[in-house]
Amino acid sequence: MTPTPPLDDTPWSERLRERGLRVTAGRIAALNHLKAKPHTTATELHTALITVLPSLTPQSVYNIVQDLTEHGLIRRIDPLGDGGARYETRTDDNHHHLSCVLCGRIEDVDCVIGEAPCLVPQSTHGMRVLHADVTFRGICAACEQKPPSPHPRKE
């Protein structure tokens, strides 16, 4: 993890202020890390951030990701389908995820123009749809080369 730059010299400072959030070292460090390493859990984020912000507590990291998610600076995803939240800064487009069912590797998948999966439900049951998530599950090339595991990841 690289040291956090001065707070006002980051591209995130203006975006935080635009959304009514204070610019803090924790928020800047979290955004920088998630930009460099998307699909990170809060626990992984805490482990990375304490190298530059040793006083940062796990609860502080949970508060940071909650605030950043609520204000649209990051997106909370569950591409492994295991209930484990992961976070990414790629919020400005409609992309999906591909996860390996064996090793858990996660990759972004851009939508193919004209061939998007069903993202419009036949019935909304009186609700306004805010977001649609599609996660493709497969086996990555590295796992494909390994002998079969007796305990594959849950789908």
PDB file of C-alpha atoms in Angstrom:
ATOM      1  CA  MET A   1       0.000   0.000   0.000  1.00  0.00           C
ATOM      2  CA  THR A   2       1.409   3.373  -0.927  1.00  0.00           C
ATOM      3  CA  PRO A   3       1.293   6.282   1.507  1.00  0.00           C
ATOM      4  CA  THR A   4      -1.800   8.441   1.368  1.00  0.00           C
ATOM      5  CA  PRO A   5      -1.172  11.729  -0.488  1.00  0.00           C
ATOM      6  CA  PRO A   6      -2.124  15.061   1.092  1.00  0.00           C
ATOM      7  CA  LEU A   7      -5.909  15.157   1.454  1.00  0.00           C
ATOM      8  CA  ASP A   8      -6.542  18.131  -0.833  1.00  0.00           C
ATOM      9  CA  ASP A   9      -4.297  16.798  -3.589  1.00  0.00           C
ATOM     10  CA  THR A  10      -6.363  13.760  -4.438  1.00  0.00           C
ATOM     11  CA  PRO A  11      -8.951  13.297  -7.171  1.00  0.00           C
ATOM     12  CA  TRP A  12     -11.301  11.959  -4.497  1.00  0.00           C
ATOM     13  CA  SER A  13     -11.384  15.160  -2.419  1.00  0.00           C
ATOM     14  CA  GLU A  14     -13.718  16.999  -4.755  1.00  0.00           C
ATOM     15  CA  ARG A  15     -15.972  13.967  -5.206  1.00  0.00           C
ATOM     16  CA  LEU A  16     -16.287  13.568  -1.428  1.00  0.00           C
ATOM     17  CA  ARG A  17     -17.162  17.245  -0.990  1.00  0.00           C
ATOM     18  CA  GLU A  18     -19.666  17.156  -3.876  1.00  0.00           C
ATOM     19  CA  ARG A  19     -21.556  14.462  -1.993  1.00  0.00           C
ATOM     20  CA  GLY A  20     -21.458  16.318   1.305  1.00  0.00           C
ATOM     21  CA  LEU A  21     -18.815  14.154   2.944  1.00  0.00           C
ATOM     22  CA  ARG A  22     -15.785  15.385   4.882  1.00  0.00           C
ATOM     23  CA  VAL A  23     -12.434  14.624   3.335  1.00  0.00           C
ATOM     24  CA  THR A  24     -10.637  12.310   5.765  1.00  0.00           C
ATOM     25  CA  ALA A  25      -7.465  10.268   5.513  1.00  0.00           C
ATOM     26  CA  GLY A  26      -9.474   7.071   6.022  1.00  0.00           C
ATOM     27  CA  ARG A  27     -11.903   7.818   3.199  1.00  0.00           C
ATOM     28  CA  ILE A  28      -9.120   8.838   0.811  1.00  0.00           C
ATOM     29  CA  ALA A  29      -7.060   5.744   1.662  1.00  0.00           C
ATOM     30  CA  ALA A  30     -10.111   3.479   1.252  1.00  0.00           C
ATOM     31  CA  LEU A  31     -10.998   4.958  -2.130  1.00  0.00           C
ATOM     32  CA  ASN A  32      -7.404   4.714  -3.358  1.00  0.00           C
ATOM     33  CA  HIS A  33      -7.158   1.092  -2.262  1.00  0.00           C
ATOM     34  CA  LEU A  34     -10.516   0.098  -3.775  1.00  0.00           C
ATOM     35  CA  LYS A  35      -9.593   1.802  -7.047  1.00  0.00           C
ATOM     36  CA  ALA A  36      -6.343  -0.202  -7.187  1.00  0.00           C
ATOM     37  CA  LYS A  37      -7.822  -3.456  -5.836  1.00  0.00           C
ATOM     38  CA  PRO A  38     -11.544  -3.704  -6.575  1.00  0.00           C
ATOM     39  CA  HIS A  39     -13.731  -6.425  -5.078  1.00  0.00           C
ATOM     40  CA  THR A  40     -12.117  -6.059  -1.649  1.00  0.00           C
ATOM     41  CA  THR A  41     -13.908  -7.023   1.576  1.00  0.00           C
ATOM     42  CA  ALA A  42     -14.043  -4.656   4.545  1.00  0.00           C
ATOM     43  CA  THR A  43     -11.695  -6.974   6.452  1.00  0.00           C
ATOM     44  CA  GLU A  44      -9.176  -6.983   3.597  1.00  0.00           C
ATOM     45  CA  LEU A  45      -9.518  -3.218   3.359  1.00  0.00           C
ATOM     46  CA  HIS A  46      -8.806  -2.798   7.075  1.00  0.00           C
ATOM     47  CA  THR A  47      -5.720  -5.020   6.812  1.00  0.00           C
ATOM     48  CA  ALA A  48      -4.392  -2.909   3.941  1.00  0.00           C
ATOM     49  CA  LEU A  49      -5.227   0.474   5.471  1.00  0.00           C
ATOM     50  CA  ILE A  50      -3.651  -0.090   8.880  1.00  0.00           C
ATOM     51  CA  THR A  51      -0.260  -0.143   7.152  1.00  0.00           C
ATOM     52  CA  VAL A  52      -0.671   3.597   6.480  1.00  0.00           C
ATOM     53  CA  LEU A  53      -3.247   4.457   9.161  1.00  0.00           C
ATOM     54  CA  PRO A  54      -2.341   2.269  12.171  1.00  0.00           C
ATOM     55  CA  SER A  55      -5.027   3.736  14.439  1.00  0.00           C
ATOM     56  CA  LEU A  56      -7.865   2.817  12.037  1.00  0.00           C
ATOM     57  CA  THR A  57     -10.217   0.309  13.681  1.00  0.00           C
ATOM     58  CA  PRO A  58     -12.281  -2.353  11.899  1.00  0.00           C
ATOM     59  CA  GLN A  59     -15.437  -0.465  12.938  1.00  0.00           C
ATOM     60  CA  SER A  60     -14.063   2.709  11.335  1.00  0.00           C
ATOM     61  CA  VAL A  61     -13.574   0.829   8.072  1.00  0.00           C
ATOM     62  CA  TYR A  62     -17.157  -0.481   8.207  1.00  0.00           C
ATOM     63  CA  ASN A  63     -18.373   3.090   8.791  1.00  0.00           C
ATOM     64  CA  ILE A  64     -16.254   4.351   5.891  1.00  0.00           C
ATOM     65  CA  VAL A  65     -17.556   1.775   3.405  1.00  0.00           C
ATOM     66  CA  GLN A  66     -21.132   2.360   4.561  1.00  0.00           C
ATOM     67  CA  ASP A  67     -20.818   6.146   4.089  1.00  0.00           C
ATOM     68  CA  LEU A  68     -19.087   5.796   0.717  1.00  0.00           C
ATOM     69  CA  THR A  69     -21.711   3.297  -0.461  1.00  0.00           C
ATOM     70  CA  GLU A  70     -24.652   5.439   0.690  1.00  0.00           C
ATOM     71  CA  HIS A  71     -23.191   8.447  -1.137  1.00  0.00           C
ATOM     72  CA  GLY A  72     -22.535   6.568  -4.383  1.00  0.00           C
ATOM     73  CA  LEU A  73     -18.735   6.668  -4.339  1.00  0.00           C
ATOM     74  CA  ILE A  74     -18.387   2.905  -4.082  1.00  0.00           C
ATOM     75  CA  ARG A  75     -20.650  -0.023  -4.790  1.00  0.00           C
ATOM     76  CA  ARG A  76     -21.332  -2.984  -2.498  1.00  0.00           C
ATOM     77  CA  ILE A  77     -21.456  -6.294  -4.334  1.00  0.00           C
ATOM     78  CA  ASP A  78     -21.732 -10.001  -3.483  1.00  0.00           C
ATOM     79  CA  PRO A  79     -20.388 -11.695  -6.625  1.00  0.00           C
ATOM     80  CA  LEU A  80     -19.528 -14.953  -4.866  1.00  0.00           C
ATOM     81  CA  GLY A  81     -23.087 -15.326  -3.590  1.00  0.00           C
ATOM     82  CA  ASP A  82     -21.861 -16.122  -0.099  1.00  0.00           C
ATOM     83  CA  GLY A  83     -23.238 -13.044   1.649  1.00  0.00           C
ATOM     84  CA  GLY A  84     -19.744 -11.554   1.920  1.00  0.00           C
ATOM     85  CA  ALA A  85     -19.859  -7.922   0.875  1.00  0.00           C
ATOM     86  CA  ARG A  86     -17.126  -6.639  -1.402  1.00  0.00           C
ATOM     87  CA  TYR A  87     -16.598  -3.101  -2.584  1.00  0.00           C
ATOM     88  CA  GLU A  88     -15.515  -1.374  -5.789  1.00  0.00           C
ATOM     89  CA  THR A  89     -15.222   2.196  -7.071  1.00  0.00           C
ATOM     90  CA  ARG A  90     -16.608   1.410 -10.525  1.00  0.00           C
ATOM     91  CA  THR A  91     -20.075   2.876 -10.035  1.00  0.00           C
ATOM     92  CA  ASP A  92     -20.648   4.896 -13.194  1.00  0.00           C
ATOM     93  CA  ASP A  93     -21.525   2.147 -15.647  1.00  0.00           C
ATOM     94  CA  ASN A  94     -23.576  -0.999 -15.994  1.00  0.00           C
ATOM     95  CA  HIS A  95     -21.131  -3.849 -15.643  1.00  0.00           C
ATOM     96  CA  HIS A  96     -21.410  -7.286 -14.172  1.00  0.00           C
ATOM     97  CA  HIS A  97     -19.084  -9.775 -12.526  1.00  0.00           C
ATOM     98  CA  LEU A  98     -17.615 -13.165 -13.319  1.00  0.00           C
ATOM     99  CA  SER A  99     -16.452 -15.257 -10.388  1.00  0.00           C
ATOM    100  CA  CYS A 100     -14.547 -18.522 -10.367  1.00  0.00           C
ATOM    101  CA  VAL A 101     -16.454 -21.095  -8.326  1.00  0.00           C
ATOM    102  CA  LEU A 102     -13.204 -22.824  -7.349  1.00  0.00           C
ATOM    103  CA  CYS A 103     -10.771 -20.091  -6.280  1.00  0.00           C
ATOM    104  CA  GLY A 104     -13.105 -17.104  -5.852  1.00  0.00           C
ATOM    105  CA  ARG A 105     -11.325 -14.865  -8.375  1.00  0.00           C
ATOM    106  CA  ILE A 106     -13.610 -12.008  -9.438  1.00  0.00           C
ATOM    107  CA  GLU A 107     -13.436 -10.023 -12.666  1.00  0.00           C
ATOM    108  CA  ASP A 108     -15.523  -7.189 -14.063  1.00  0.00           C
ATOM    109  CA  VAL A 109     -17.536  -8.037 -17.176  1.00  0.00           C
ATOM    110  CA  ASP A 110     -18.581  -5.231 -19.484  1.00  0.00           C
ATOM    111  CA  CYS A 111     -22.001  -5.553 -21.089  1.00  0.00           C
ATOM    112  CA  VAL A 112     -22.101  -6.593 -24.726  1.00  0.00           C
ATOM    113  CA  ILE A 113     -24.087  -3.966 -26.593  1.00  0.00           C
ATOM    114  CA  GLY A 114     -27.306  -5.423 -27.923  1.00  0.00           C
ATOM    115  CA  GLU A 115     -26.990  -8.681 -26.010  1.00  0.00           C
ATOM    116  CA  ALA A 116     -27.538  -7.680 -22.398  1.00  0.00           C
ATOM    117  CA  PRO A 117     -29.061 -10.304 -20.131  1.00  0.00           C
ATOM    118  CA  CYS A 118     -32.579  -9.743 -18.859  1.00  0.00           C
ATOM    119  CA  LEU A 119     -32.323  -6.654 -16.688  1.00  0.00           C
ATOM    120  CA  VAL A 120     -35.943  -5.574 -16.996  1.00  0.00           C
ATOM    121  CA  PRO A 121     -38.306  -7.721 -14.920  1.00  0.00           C
ATOM    122  CA  GLN A 122     -41.620  -8.786 -16.391  1.00  0.00           C
ATOM    123  CA  SER A 123     -43.312  -7.466 -13.245  1.00  0.00           C
ATOM    124  CA  THR A 124     -41.946  -5.080 -10.638  1.00  0.00           C
ATOM    125  CA  HIS A 125     -44.712  -5.904  -8.147  1.00  0.00           C
ATOM    126  CA  GLY A 126     -45.258  -2.201  -7.486  1.00  0.00           C
ATOM    127  CA  MET A 127     -41.587  -1.439  -6.862  1.00  0.00           C
ATOM    128  CA  ARG A 128     -39.283   0.961  -8.681  1.00  0.00           C
ATOM    129  CA  VAL A 129     -36.170  -0.938  -9.788  1.00  0.00           C
ATOM    130  CA  LEU A 130     -33.006   0.859  -8.710  1.00  0.00           C
ATOM    131  CA  HIS A 131     -30.327  -1.595  -9.774  1.00  0.00           C
ATOM    132  CA  ALA A 132     -29.885  -5.006 -11.378  1.00  0.00           C
ATOM    133  CA  ASP A 133     -26.980  -7.330 -10.597  1.00  0.00           C
ATOM    134  CA  VAL A 134     -25.788 -10.128 -12.823  1.00  0.00           C
ATOM    135  CA  THR A 135     -23.012 -12.445 -11.701  1.00  0.00           C
ATOM    136  CA  PHE A 136     -21.660 -15.053 -14.060  1.00  0.00           C
ATOM    137  CA  ARG A 137     -20.109 -18.051 -12.331  1.00  0.00           C
ATOM    138  CA  GLY A 138     -17.468 -20.180 -13.988  1.00  0.00           C
ATOM    139  CA  ILE A 139     -14.006 -21.681 -13.653  1.00  0.00           C
ATOM    140  CA  CYS A 140     -10.921 -19.575 -14.374  1.00  0.00           C
ATOM    141  CA  ALA A 141      -8.127 -20.860 -16.636  1.00  0.00           C
ATOM    142  CA  ALA A 142      -5.737 -21.429 -13.707  1.00  0.00           C
ATOM    143  CA  CYS A 143      -8.277 -23.589 -11.849  1.00  0.00           C
ATOM    144  CA  GLU A 144      -9.175 -25.437 -15.055  1.00  0.00           C
ATOM    145  CA  GLN A 145      -5.565 -26.688 -15.229  1.00  0.00           C
ATOM    146  CA  LYS A 146      -5.563 -28.035 -11.643  1.00  0.00           C
ATOM    147  CA  PRO A 147      -6.772 -31.494 -10.626  1.00  0.00           C
ATOM    148  CA  PRO A 148     -10.408 -31.482  -9.447  1.00  0.00           C
ATOM    149  CA  SER A 149     -10.929 -30.361  -5.866  1.00  0.00           C
ATOM    150  CA  PRO A 150     -13.108 -32.497  -3.598  1.00  0.00           C
ATOM    151  CA  HIS A 151     -14.591 -29.284  -2.110  1.00  0.00           C
ATOM    152  CA  PRO A 152     -15.453 -26.666  -4.776  1.00  0.00           C
ATOM    153  CA  ARG A 153     -16.690 -23.267  -3.639  1.00  0.00           C
ATOM    154  CA  LYS A 154     -20.441 -22.948  -3.159  1.00  0.00           C
ATOM    155  CA  GLU A 155     -22.309 -21.390  -6.062  1.00  0.00           C
TER     156      GLU A 155
END
